[in-house]
Coordinates of C-alpha atoms and ligand atoms in Angstrom, one line a residue:
X217 CA 43.7 19.4 3.2
X218 CA 41.1 21.7 1.6
X219 CA 42.9 21.5 -2.0
X220 CA 42.6 17.5 -1.8
X221 CA 39.1 17.7 -1.1
X222 CA 38.3 20.1 -4.2
X223 CA 40.2 18.0 -6.4
X224 CA 38.5 14.7 -5.4
X225 CA 35.3 16.5 -5.9
X226 CA 36.3 17.8 -9.6
X227 CA 37.4 14.0 -10.2
X228 CA 34.3 12.7 -9.0
X229 CA 32.0 15.2 -11.0
X230 CA 34.0 14.6 -14.3
X231 CA 33.5 10.7 -13.8
X232 CA 29.9 11.2 -13.3
X233 CA 29.5 13.4 -16.4
X234 CA 31.1 10.9 -18.3
X235 CA 28.6 8.5 -17.8
X236 CA 25.7 10.7 -18.3
X237 CA 24.8 11.2 -21.9
X238 CA 22.2 9.0 -23.7
X239 CA 21.4 9.1 -27.5
X240 CA 19.1 12.1 -28.5
X241 CA 15.6 11.4 -29.4
X242 CA 14.9 13.4 -32.7
X243 CA 11.7 14.8 -34.2
X244 CA 10.3 15.4 -30.9
X245 CA 7.3 17.4 -32.4
X246 CA 5.9 14.3 -34.2
X247 CA 5.9 12.2 -30.9
X248 CA 3.5 11.6 -28.1
X249 CA 4.5 14.0 -25.6
X250 CA 3.4 16.0 -22.5
X251 CA 4.8 19.6 -22.1
X252 CA 6.6 20.5 -18.8
X253 CA 6.7 24.3 -19.9
X254 CA 5.0 26.8 -17.5
X255 CA 5.4 27.8 -13.9
X256 CA 8.2 26.2 -11.8
X257 CA 9.6 26.8 -8.5
X258 CA 13.0 27.8 -8.0
X259 CA 15.7 28.2 -5.1
X260 CA 18.6 30.7 -5.5
X261 CA 21.8 28.7 -4.3
X262 CA 25.0 30.7 -4.7
X263 CA 26.9 28.4 -2.2
X264 CA 25.7 25.1 -3.8
X265 CA 24.2 24.0 -0.4
X266 CA 21.5 21.8 -1.8
X267 CA 24.2 19.8 -3.7
X268 CA 27.4 20.0 -1.4
X269 CA 27.6 19.3 2.1
X270 CA 29.6 21.6 4.4
X271 CA 32.7 19.5 3.4
X272 CA 32.0 19.9 0.2
X273 CA 31.2 16.3 -1.0
X274 CA 28.1 15.9 -3.1
X275 CA 25.3 14.9 -1.0
X276 CA 24.1 11.3 -0.6
X277 CA 20.8 10.7 -2.5
X278 CA 18.8 10.2 0.6
X279 CA 20.1 13.1 2.6
X280 CA 17.2 15.3 3.5
X281 CA 19.0 18.3 3.2
X282 CA 19.7 18.0 -0.8
X283 CA 17.7 20.1 -2.4
X284 CA 16.3 17.2 -4.9
X285 CA 14.4 15.8 -1.6
X286 CA 11.0 16.8 -1.2
X287 CA 11.0 19.3 1.7
X288 CA 7.5 18.3 2.9
X289 CA 7.9 17.6 6.7
X290 CA 7.2 14.0 7.8
X291 CA 6.6 14.9 11.4
X292 CA 6.8 18.3 13.3
X293 CA 10.1 17.5 14.7
X294 CA 11.7 17.6 11.3
X295 CA 14.1 20.3 10.4
X296 CA 14.2 21.2 6.8
X297 CA 16.0 24.4 5.6
X298 CA 14.9 24.4 1.7
X299 CA 11.4 24.7 0.2
X300 CA 9.6 25.1 -3.2
X301 CA 6.7 27.6 -2.9
X302 CA 5.3 30.9 -3.9
X303 CA 6.2 33.5 -4.7
X304 CA 9.5 31.9 -5.7
X305 CA 8.2 31.0 -9.2
X306 CA 9.7 31.2 -12.4
X307 CA 8.6 30.6 -16.3
X308 CA 10.0 27.5 -18.5
X309 CA 11.3 27.9 -20.9
X310 CA 13.2 31.5 -20.3
X311 CA 16.5 32.5 -19.1
X312 CA 16.5 33.5 -15.3
X313 CA 18.0 36.8 -15.9
X314 CA 15.2 38.6 -17.8
X315 CA 12.7 37.2 -15.2
X316 CA 13.3 39.1 -12.1
X317 CA 16.1 42.0 -11.2
X318 CA 17.8 39.8 -8.8
X319 CA 19.0 37.6 -11.6
X320 CA 20.2 40.2 -14.0
X321 CA 23.8 39.2 -13.3
X322 CA 23.7 36.3 -11.4
X323 CA 26.1 33.2 -12.4
X324 CA 25.6 30.2 -10.1
X325 CA 23.1 27.4 -9.2
X326 CA 19.3 27.7 -9.3
X327 CA 17.2 24.7 -8.4
X328 CA 13.9 24.2 -10.3
X329 CA 11.0 22.3 -9.0
X330 CA 7.7 21.0 -10.3
X331 CA 5.4 18.2 -10.0
X332 CA 3.6 16.3 -12.7
X333 CA 1.0 13.2 -13.2
X334 CA 1.7 11.0 -16.0
X335 CA -0.5 7.9 -16.9
X336 CA 1.5 5.7 -19.2
X337 CA 1.0 1.9 -20.4
X338 CA 3.1 -1.0 -19.2
X339 CA 5.0 -1.4 -22.7
X340 CA 5.6 2.3 -22.9
X341 CA 9.0 4.1 -22.4
X342 CA 9.4 7.9 -20.8
X343 CA 12.1 10.2 -21.7
X344 CA 12.5 13.7 -20.0
X345 CA 13.5 16.0 -22.8
X346 CA 15.3 19.2 -22.5
X347 CA 16.0 21.7 -25.5
X348 CA 18.4 23.3 -23.6
X349 CA 19.6 24.4 -20.3
X350 CA 22.7 26.6 -19.5
X351 CA 25.0 25.2 -18.5
X352 CA 25.6 22.5 -16.2
X353 CA 22.3 20.3 -15.4
X354 CA 21.8 17.5 -12.7
X355 CA 18.2 16.2 -13.0
X356 CA 16.5 14.2 -10.1
X357 CA 12.9 12.7 -10.0
X358 CA 11.3 11.4 -6.8
X359 CA 14.7 11.8 -5.1
X360 CA 16.5 9.6 -7.6
X361 CA 19.2 11.1 -10.1
X362 CA 18.4 10.8 -13.7
X363 CA 21.5 12.3 -15.3
X364 CA 23.7 15.3 -15.8
X365 CA 24.6 17.3 -18.8
X366 CA 26.9 19.9 -19.6
X367 CA 26.5 22.3 -22.3
X368 CA 24.4 25.3 -22.7
X369 CA 22.6 25.1 -26.3
X370 CA 22.0 21.4 -27.2
X371 CA 19.3 19.2 -26.6
X372 CA 19.6 16.2 -24.1
X373 CA 17.4 13.3 -23.0
X374 CA 17.2 10.9 -20.0
X375 CA 15.0 7.7 -19.8
X376 CA 12.9 7.7 -16.5
X377 CA 13.2 4.3 -15.1
X378 CA 9.8 2.5 -14.6
X379 CA 10.3 1.7 -10.7
X380 CA 10.9 5.7 -10.3
X381 CA 7.7 7.0 -12.3
X382 CA 4.8 7.5 -10.3
X383 CA 1.1 7.9 -11.8
X384 CA 0.5 10.8 -9.3
X385 CA 2.5 13.9 -7.8
X386 CA 6.0 13.1 -9.4
X387 CA 8.5 15.6 -7.8
X388 CA 10.9 16.7 -10.5
X389 CA 14.0 19.1 -9.6
X390 CA 16.7 20.3 -12.1
X391 CA 19.6 21.9 -10.7
X392 CA 21.1 24.5 -13.1
X393 CA 24.5 26.1 -12.7
X394 CA 25.7 28.6 -15.4
X395 CA 28.9 29.6 -13.9
X396 CA 31.7 30.3 -16.7
X397 CA 34.7 27.9 -16.0
X398 CA 38.0 27.7 -17.6
X399 CA 37.7 23.9 -18.9
X400 CA 33.9 24.4 -20.3
X401 CA 32.6 25.4 -23.7
X402 CA 32.3 28.5 -23.9
X403 CA 35.1 29.1 -21.4
X404 CA 35.6 32.3 -19.3
X405 CA 35.4 35.0 -21.8
X406 CA 32.5 35.8 -24.1
X407 CA 30.8 39.0 -25.9
X408 CA 27.5 37.9 -25.1
X409 CA 25.2 37.6 -22.1
X410 CA 25.5 34.3 -20.1
X411 CA 21.9 33.9 -19.6
X412 CA 21.1 31.0 -17.1
X413 CA 18.5 28.6 -16.9
X414 CA 16.2 26.2 -18.6
X415 CA 16.0 28.2 -21.8
X416 CA 14.1 25.9 -23.9
X417 CA 11.1 23.5 -23.8
X418 CA 10.8 20.3 -21.5
X419 CA 8.8 17.8 -22.4
X420 CA 8.0 14.3 -21.4
X421 CA 8.3 12.0 -24.5
X422 CA 6.6 8.8 -24.4
X423 CA 7.6 6.0 -26.7
X424 CA 7.1 2.3 -27.5
X425 CA 9.3 -0.2 -25.8
X426 CA 11.1 -0.5 -29.1
X427 CA 11.4 2.8 -31.1
X428 CA 13.0 4.8 -33.7
X429 CA 15.5 6.9 -31.8
X430 CA 16.6 9.0 -34.9
X431 CA 16.6 8.8 -38.5
X432 CA 18.2 10.8 -41.3
X433 CA 17.1 11.5 -45.1
X434 CA 18.9 13.6 -47.6
X435 CA 19.5 13.8 -51.2
X436 CA 22.8 11.6 -51.9
X437 CA 25.5 13.9 -52.0
X438 CA 27.5 12.0 -54.3
X439 CA 25.5 12.4 -57.3
X440 CA 26.0 14.4 -60.3
X441 CA 23.3 17.0 -59.5
X442 CA 23.3 18.4 -63.2
X443 CA 22.8 15.1 -64.8
X444 CA 20.4 14.1 -62.2
X445 CA 18.4 17.2 -63.1
X446 CA 18.6 16.2 -66.9
X447 CA 17.4 12.4 -66.2
X448 CA 15.1 13.7 -63.7
X449 CA 16.0 11.1 -61.5
X450 CA 17.1 12.0 -57.9
X451 CA 19.0 9.7 -55.3
X452 CA 17.9 10.1 -51.8
X453 CA 19.5 8.1 -48.9
X454 CA 19.1 7.7 -45.2
X455 CA 19.5 5.8 -42.3
X456 CA 17.0 4.8 -39.2
X457 CA 18.2 4.4 -35.7
X458 CA 16.4 2.1 -33.2
X459 CA 16.8 2.3 -29.6
X460 CA 17.9 -1.3 -29.3
X461 CA 18.3 -4.2 -31.8
X462 CA 15.0 -6.0 -32.9
X463 CA 15.0 -9.4 -34.3
X464 CA 12.2 -8.9 -37.2
X465 CA 11.1 -5.6 -38.2
X466 CA 10.3 -3.6 -41.0
X467 CA 10.6 0.3 -41.7
X468 CA 8.5 2.1 -44.0
X469 CA 9.5 5.3 -45.7
X470 CA 6.8 7.3 -47.4
X471 CA 6.8 10.5 -49.2
X472 CA 3.4 10.9 -50.5
X473 CA 3.8 13.9 -52.7
X474 CA 6.4 11.9 -54.6
X475 CA 4.3 8.6 -54.7
X476 CA 6.9 7.2 -52.7
X477 CA 6.5 4.1 -50.3
X478 CA 9.4 1.8 -49.8
X479 CA 9.9 -0.9 -47.1
X480 CA 13.4 -1.9 -45.6
X481 CA 14.3 -4.6 -43.4
X482 CA 16.0 -3.5 -40.2
X483 CA 19.5 -5.1 -39.3
X484 CA 20.1 -5.2 -35.6
X485 CA 19.2 -1.7 -34.5
X486 CA 19.4 0.3 -37.7
X487 CA 18.6 0.2 -41.4
X488 CA 20.0 2.1 -44.2
X489 CA 18.2 3.0 -47.5
X490 CA 18.5 4.7 -50.7
X491 CA 15.9 5.1 -53.6
X492 CA 15.4 7.3 -56.7
X493 CA 12.7 9.7 -57.2
X494 CA 11.5 11.9 -60.1
X495 CA 9.9 15.2 -60.2
X496 CA 11.7 16.4 -57.2
X497 CA 11.5 20.0 -56.3
X498 CA 15.0 20.9 -54.8
X499 CA 15.2 23.1 -51.8
X500 CA 16.5 26.4 -52.4
X501 CA 16.2 30.0 -51.1
X502 CA 13.2 31.5 -53.4
X503 CA 11.9 27.8 -53.7
X504 CA 12.1 26.1 -50.3
X505 CA 10.2 23.3 -51.1
X506 CA 9.5 20.8 -48.3
X507 CA 8.0 17.2 -48.5
X508 CA 6.3 15.5 -45.9
X509 CA 8.1 12.6 -45.1
X510 CA 6.6 9.7 -42.9
X511 CA 8.9 7.2 -41.3
X512 CA 7.0 3.9 -39.8
X513 CA 7.8 1.0 -37.8
X514 CA 5.0 -1.1 -36.4
X515 CA 2.5 1.4 -34.6
X516 CA 5.2 4.0 -34.6
X517 CA 4.9 6.8 -37.2
X518 CA 7.0 10.0 -37.4
X519 CA 6.1 12.8 -39.7
X520 CA 8.2 15.8 -40.6
X521 CA 8.6 18.3 -43.4
X522 CA 11.9 17.9 -45.3
X523 CA 13.5 19.5 -48.1
X524 CA 16.1 18.0 -50.2
X525 CA 19.4 19.7 -51.9
X526 CA 22.9 19.7 -52.7
X527 CA 25.6 21.8 -51.2
X528 CA 29.2 21.5 -52.2
X529 CA 32.0 23.7 -53.1
X530 CA 33.9 23.7 -56.4
X531 CA 37.0 25.4 -56.4
X532 CA 36.5 29.1 -55.6
X533 CA 32.8 28.7 -55.7
X534 CA 29.8 27.5 -53.3
X535 CA 27.3 25.5 -55.3
X536 CA 23.7 24.8 -54.2
X537 CA 22.1 22.1 -56.3
X538 CA 24.8 22.6 -58.9
X539 CA 24.8 26.3 -59.1
X540 CA 27.0 28.9 -57.7
X541 CA 25.4 30.8 -55.0
X542 CA 26.4 34.0 -53.3
X543 CA 25.7 33.9 -49.5
X544 CA 23.8 37.2 -48.5
X545 CA 24.1 36.4 -44.8
X546 CA 23.6 38.1 -41.3
X547 CA 24.7 37.1 -38.1
X548 CA 22.1 36.4 -35.3
X549 CA 22.3 36.1 -31.6
X550 CA 19.5 34.1 -30.0
X551 CA 18.3 37.1 -28.3
X552 CA 15.1 39.4 -28.4
X553 CA 16.6 42.7 -27.7
X554 CA 13.2 44.4 -27.0
X555 CA 12.6 42.3 -24.0
X556 CA 16.3 41.6 -23.2
X557 CA 16.0 37.9 -23.1
X558 CA 16.8 34.5 -24.7
X559 CA 14.5 33.8 -28.0
X560 CA 13.0 30.3 -27.7
X561 CA 9.5 30.3 -29.5
X562 CA 8.4 29.9 -32.9
X563 CA 7.2 33.7 -32.7
X564 CA 10.9 34.7 -31.7
X565 CA 12.1 32.7 -34.7
X566 CA 9.4 34.4 -36.9
X567 CA 10.7 37.9 -35.6
X568 CA 14.4 37.3 -36.1
X569 CA 14.3 35.7 -39.3
X570 CA 11.6 37.9 -40.6
X571 CA 14.2 40.7 -40.3
X572 CA 16.8 38.7 -42.2
X573 CA 14.2 38.4 -44.8
X574 CA 13.6 42.0 -44.7
X575 CA 17.3 42.5 -45.5
X576 CA 16.9 40.3 -48.6
X577 CA 19.4 38.0 -46.9
X578 CA 19.4 34.4 -48.1
X579 CA 21.3 32.9 -45.4
X580 CA 21.9 33.5 -41.7
X581 CA 24.7 32.6 -39.4
X582 CA 23.4 31.6 -35.8
X583 CA 26.0 32.8 -33.6
X584 CA 27.8 31.6 -31.4
X585 CA 26.0 28.3 -30.5
X586 CA 23.2 26.1 -31.8
X587 CA 19.9 27.8 -31.6
X588 CA 16.5 26.5 -30.7
X589 CA 15.1 24.3 -33.2
X590 CA 12.1 26.7 -34.1
X591 CA 15.1 28.7 -35.6
X592 CA 16.2 26.1 -38.1
X593 CA 12.8 24.8 -38.8
X594 CA 11.6 28.2 -39.7
X595 CA 14.7 28.9 -42.0
X596 CA 13.7 25.6 -43.9
X597 CA 10.1 27.1 -44.7
X598 CA 11.6 30.5 -45.3
X599 CA 14.4 29.4 -47.6
X600 CA 17.3 30.8 -45.6
X601 CA 20.6 29.0 -45.6
X602 CA 21.8 28.3 -42.4
X603 CA 25.5 28.2 -40.7
X604 CA 25.3 26.7 -37.3
X605 CA 28.2 26.6 -34.8
X606 CA 29.1 25.1 -31.6
X607 CA 30.4 27.7 -28.8
X608 CA 34.3 27.0 -29.4
X609 CA 34.7 30.8 -28.9
X610 CA 37.9 32.6 -28.4
X611 CA 40.1 31.0 -25.9
X612 CA 39.5 27.5 -24.7
X613 CA 41.9 25.2 -22.8
X614 CA 43.0 23.3 -26.0
X615 CA 45.1 21.2 -24.2
X616 CA 42.5 19.3 -22.5
X617 CA 41.1 16.0 -23.8
X618 CA 38.0 16.4 -21.8
X619 CA 37.4 19.8 -23.1
X620 CA 37.8 18.2 -26.7
X621 CA 35.5 15.4 -25.6
X622 CA 33.0 17.9 -24.5
X623 CA 33.2 20.0 -27.7
X624 CA 32.9 16.9 -29.7
X625 CA 29.5 15.9 -27.8
X626 CA 28.2 19.3 -28.4
X627 CA 29.1 19.0 -32.1
X628 CA 27.2 15.6 -32.0
X629 CA 24.3 16.9 -30.2
X630 CA 24.2 19.7 -32.8
X631 CA 24.2 17.5 -35.6
X632 CA 21.6 14.8 -34.2
X633 CA 18.8 17.4 -33.7
X634 CA 19.0 19.1 -37.2
X635 CA 20.7 16.5 -39.5
X636 CA 17.2 16.6 -41.5
X637 CA 17.1 20.3 -42.0
X638 CA 18.0 21.3 -45.5
X639 CA 18.7 24.9 -44.5
X640 CA 21.8 23.9 -42.8
X641 CA 24.3 23.8 -45.1
X642 CA 27.5 24.6 -42.9
X643 CA 28.3 23.3 -39.8
X644 CA 31.0 25.7 -38.0
X645 CA 33.4 24.1 -35.4
X646 CA 34.6 27.5 -33.8
X647 CA 35.2 31.0 -33.8
X648 CA 38.3 33.3 -33.8
X649 CA 40.5 30.5 -31.6
X650 CA 43.8 31.7 -30.9
X651 CA 46.5 30.0 -33.4
X652 CA 48.7 27.3 -31.9
X653 CA 49.6 24.0 -32.9
X654 CA 47.8 22.4 -30.1
X655 CA 44.7 24.4 -31.1
X656 CA 44.9 23.8 -34.8
X657 CA 45.0 19.8 -33.9
X658 CA 41.7 20.3 -31.7
X659 CA 39.9 22.0 -34.3
X660 CA 41.1 19.4 -37.2
X661 CA 39.6 16.7 -34.8
X662 CA 36.4 18.7 -34.7
X663 CA 36.2 19.0 -38.4
X664 CA 37.0 15.4 -39.0
X665 CA 34.4 14.4 -36.3
X666 CA 31.9 16.8 -38.2
X667 CA 32.6 15.0 -41.6
X668 CA 32.4 11.6 -40.0
X669 CA 28.9 12.3 -38.3
X670 CA 27.6 13.8 -41.5
X671 CA 29.2 14.5 -45.1
X672 CA 26.2 16.0 -46.6
X673 CA 27.2 19.7 -45.4
X674 CA 30.2 22.0 -45.6
X675 CA 32.3 22.6 -42.3
X676 CA 34.0 26.0 -41.6
X677 CA 35.1 28.1 -38.6
X678 CA 35.7 31.7 -38.3
X679 CA 39.7 31.9 -39.0
X680 CA 42.2 34.2 -37.5
X681 CA 43.3 36.8 -39.9
X682 CA 46.3 39.2 -39.5
X683 CA 47.1 42.6 -41.3
X684 CA 50.7 43.6 -42.1
X685 CA 51.3 47.1 -43.5
X686 CA 47.6 47.4 -44.9
X687 CA 47.4 43.7 -46.1
X688 CA 45.2 41.4 -44.7
X689 CA 46.9 37.8 -44.7
X690 CA 44.5 34.7 -44.4
X691 CA 47.1 32.0 -43.5
X692 CA 45.5 30.5 -40.5
X693 CA 46.6 26.7 -40.7
X694 CA 43.2 25.3 -40.1
X695 CA 42.2 26.8 -43.6
X696 CA 43.7 23.6 -44.9
X697 CA 40.9 21.6 -43.5
X698 CA 37.9 23.7 -43.8
X699 CA 35.7 23.7 -46.9
X700 CA 35.1 27.6 -46.9
X701 CA 37.8 29.7 -45.7
X702 CA 36.0 32.4 -43.2
X703 CA 37.4 35.4 -41.6
X704 CA 35.8 38.2 -39.3
X705 CA 37.1 41.7 -40.0
X706 CA 36.3 44.9 -38.6
X707 CA 38.5 47.4 -40.5
X708 CA 37.2 50.8 -39.6
X709 CA 35.8 50.0 -36.2
X710 CA 38.7 48.2 -34.3
X711 CA 41.5 49.9 -36.2
X712 CA 41.5 52.8 -38.5
X713 CA 38.6 54.3 -40.2
X714 CA 36.0 53.1 -42.4
X715 CA 37.8 54.5 -45.6
X716 CA 40.8 52.8 -44.7
X717 CA 39.1 50.0 -46.5
X718 CA 39.8 51.9 -49.8
X719 CA 43.3 50.7 -49.9
X720 CA 43.2 47.5 -47.8
X721 CA 44.7 44.6 -49.8
X722 CA 43.8 41.0 -49.1
X723 CA 46.2 37.9 -49.5
X724 CA 44.4 34.3 -49.1
X725 CA 46.7 31.2 -48.8
X726 CA 43.8 28.8 -49.6
X727 CA 42.2 28.6 -53.1
X728 CA 38.7 28.2 -51.8
X729 CA 35.6 30.1 -51.3
X730 CA 36.1 33.1 -49.1
X731 CA 33.5 33.9 -46.7
X732 CA 33.3 37.1 -44.3
X733 CA 31.7 35.5 -41.4
X734 CA 31.6 39.0 -39.7
X735 CA 32.0 42.5 -40.1
X736 CA 30.3 45.6 -38.2
X737 CA 30.5 48.7 -36.5
X738 CA 28.7 50.0 -33.5
X739 CA 26.0 52.6 -33.3
X740 CA 23.3 53.7 -31.1
X741 CA 20.0 53.4 -32.7
X742 CA 18.5 57.2 -32.9
X743 CA 21.6 58.9 -32.3
X744 CA 22.6 61.2 -35.6
X745 CA 25.7 63.0 -36.1
X746 CA 28.2 63.5 -39.3
X747 CA 29.6 60.3 -40.4
X748 CA 32.8 60.7 -38.7
X749 CA 31.3 60.6 -35.3
X750 CA 31.5 57.0 -33.5
X751 CA 28.5 55.5 -32.5
X752 CA 26.4 57.7 -34.9
X753 CA 24.0 55.7 -37.2
X754 CA 25.8 57.7 -40.1
X755 CA 29.3 56.3 -38.8
X756 CA 27.7 52.5 -39.1
X757 CA 26.1 53.2 -42.5
X758 CA 29.6 54.9 -43.8
X759 CA 31.3 51.8 -42.4
X760 CA 29.4 49.5 -44.5
X761 CA 29.4 51.7 -47.5
X762 CA 33.4 51.4 -47.6
X763 CA 33.3 47.8 -46.8
X764 CA 30.9 46.9 -49.5
X765 CA 33.3 49.1 -52.0
X766 CA 36.1 46.8 -50.7
X767 CA 34.0 43.8 -51.0
X768 CA 33.4 44.5 -54.7
X769 CA 37.1 44.7 -55.1
X770 CA 37.6 41.1 -53.6
X771 CA 39.2 38.4 -55.8
X772 CA 36.5 36.1 -57.5
X773 CA 36.5 33.6 -54.4
X774 CA 34.4 36.0 -52.5
X775 CA 31.5 34.0 -51.9
X776 CA 29.6 35.7 -49.0
X777 CA 29.2 37.9 -46.2
X778 CA 27.3 37.9 -42.9
X779 CA 27.6 41.2 -41.4
X780 CA 27.7 41.7 -37.6
X781 CA 25.0 41.5 -36.7
X782 CA 21.2 41.6 -37.1
X783 CA 20.0 43.1 -33.8
X784 CA 22.0 44.8 -30.9
X785 CA 22.5 42.4 -28.0
X786 CA 23.5 42.3 -24.5
X787 CA 27.1 41.9 -23.3
X788 CA 28.7 42.7 -20.1
X789 CA 32.1 43.7 -21.8
X790 CA 30.3 46.8 -23.3
X791 CA 30.6 49.7 -20.8
X792 CA 30.5 52.9 -22.5
X793 CA 28.0 54.7 -20.3
X794 CA 26.5 56.9 -23.0
X795 CA 26.5 54.6 -26.0
X796 CA 26.4 51.0 -24.8
X797 CA 25.5 50.3 -21.2
X798 CA 25.8 46.8 -21.4
X799 CA 24.8 46.6 -25.1
X800 CA 27.1 45.4 -28.1
X801 CA 25.5 48.1 -30.6
X802 CA 26.5 46.7 -34.0
X803 CA 22.9 45.6 -34.5
X804 CA 21.4 46.7 -37.9
X805 CA 18.4 47.1 -35.8
X806 CA 18.5 48.7 -32.1
X807 CA 17.1 47.5 -29.0
X808 CA 13.7 48.7 -29.5
X809 CA 13.4 46.7 -32.7
X810 CA 14.1 49.9 -35.0
X811 CA 16.0 49.5 -38.1
X812 CA 19.4 51.7 -38.3
X813 CA 20.4 53.6 -41.2
X814 CA 23.1 50.6 -41.9
X815 CA 20.3 48.1 -42.3
X816 CA 19.4 50.0 -45.6
X817 CA 22.6 50.6 -47.0
X818 CA 23.1 46.4 -46.8
X819 CA 19.9 45.6 -48.0
X820 CA 20.4 47.7 -51.4
X821 CA 23.7 45.7 -51.7
X822 CA 21.9 42.6 -51.3
X823 CA 19.2 43.7 -53.7
X824 CA 22.0 44.5 -56.2
X825 CA 23.6 41.2 -55.8
X826 CA 20.2 39.6 -56.2
X827 CA 19.4 41.5 -59.3
X828 CA 23.0 40.6 -60.8
X829 CA 22.6 36.8 -60.2
X830 CA 19.0 36.6 -61.7
Ligands
GCB1063 C1 34.0 39.2 -33.1 C2 33.4 38.2 -32.4 C3 32.0 38.4 -31.8 C4 32.0 39.8 -31.3 C5 32.4 40.9 -32.3 C6 32.1 42.3 -31.8 O1 34.9 39.2 -33.7 O2 33.3 37.1 -33.2 O3 31.3 37.3 -31.2 O4 30.6 40.1 -30.7 O5 33.5 40.5 -32.8 O6 31.5 43.1 -31.5 O7 33.4 42.8 -31.6

């Protein structure tokens, strides 16, 4: 009987998720909005008492015991067993784990609550926008459910129906559950901390009745960029999507610095445009030119700084604006190690990407999930190319259609938010997923989906590599479908010693650019010994010296490298009590923000490559 009830609940929940998603509103920064960041109240609810009744059925909307209900008692006879008040407060945005010791290892449900007032005009619509919440989210306003969302690292929004919104004292409740589950993405096993909570900004976004939901504008990738440069004529194209069809409307596209002002007629709920400009400075590391672009419809005006560039592969090369470019990368987790917390702010992005610039990187791999929007915006302005990925990581349930659907939704949400970021040059659809026919089909679908949603970028994934008698073989069948063949490799850390790299051979089945999406070794910051001593800074530096020598022997399709990883990061898989204590120590920078010796080894390598390319 019990089994039956749980199965019923699972079916019910998955049906309710299916109807939950609404199209993402993009360029939030340029819209009329009210921030809901700040202090919220919370209840920790490990048994899901606020959500399920004692027979494990989802509570009725008007159930007074549901935690989305305002607990203020109506009369003194009333029994209420929940409440939102001091001292149970928490900061938004922010993971819960770093805010109070009792949350450090917590995986389960936490209810967030706050009130707000809002005065809007009759002809305005109001959306509730979340930058990201990890992982499962149910949102309620004034006792009514607005929607649900699954996925910990992408933005989503729900429209607030007019009859639910009040001018004063709106009672907003967000249920967040970060339990890892077999059929979710990521799944049960991760090498990072499962930070829970409302980890990014929350805002009320106020838009006109008919409004621009999203738009894209980019350099037309089909043009021969060398001849565009010669002719000093560059083709730009784009689309604008409205929230609903309109009978007669004009969209204006303006780039004042290029003296461009064009008007286009909307057909139904969208319009496509293309035009030519001259004297365009292309976006590139070293010259990350951004133009202010304004998109207008009626009274509504959206402005944003946007760069224009072309990314492509040609045989064994990656070409940026028609010229071969070597990717001097570094992997980054969205974490500030000194505070043991998720990064979310502009300042955090400046800290992390500032370190990448110190390393003389021209590229960052944002591992292993889409990072907050500040990261890609700052990357745009600093001139760092970005690899952005969805958390299709290690073993997922590749058999499940629901899991595939979820992966596609996360991919779509990632692309919707960042499609106007020139810095983003690679979408990655997964990391080290175990080879099987089913998995390859699954991943292939994601690659096709990514191309269908956005054909202005490259697609990759960290593929599987295997070693036979000292030869690394890259023949993962997924390599046939990615634009770049990428692998993670740890010779001298997970097998052998660093100098084994001297005799290692590489065989790559695919005639495509080859990228090392990870390589690294652990070292505890400040621990010094001779170079053969594990965990010493010297060992890690030696590891990279040998790796660099090996890289220099790579065939000419070697197009770049992203060492693992910029900073030490938290991981419950790392339990060596002397050197790890819950930290993955492969950072080039330690948990106090100090650069380890290996940082300088890589910096020298990147300086050398840069000097060679100039
Ligand atoms: C990998 C994974 C990464 C791990 C890293 C490690 O291959 O992609 O998530 O953290 O190795 O440190 O073992």
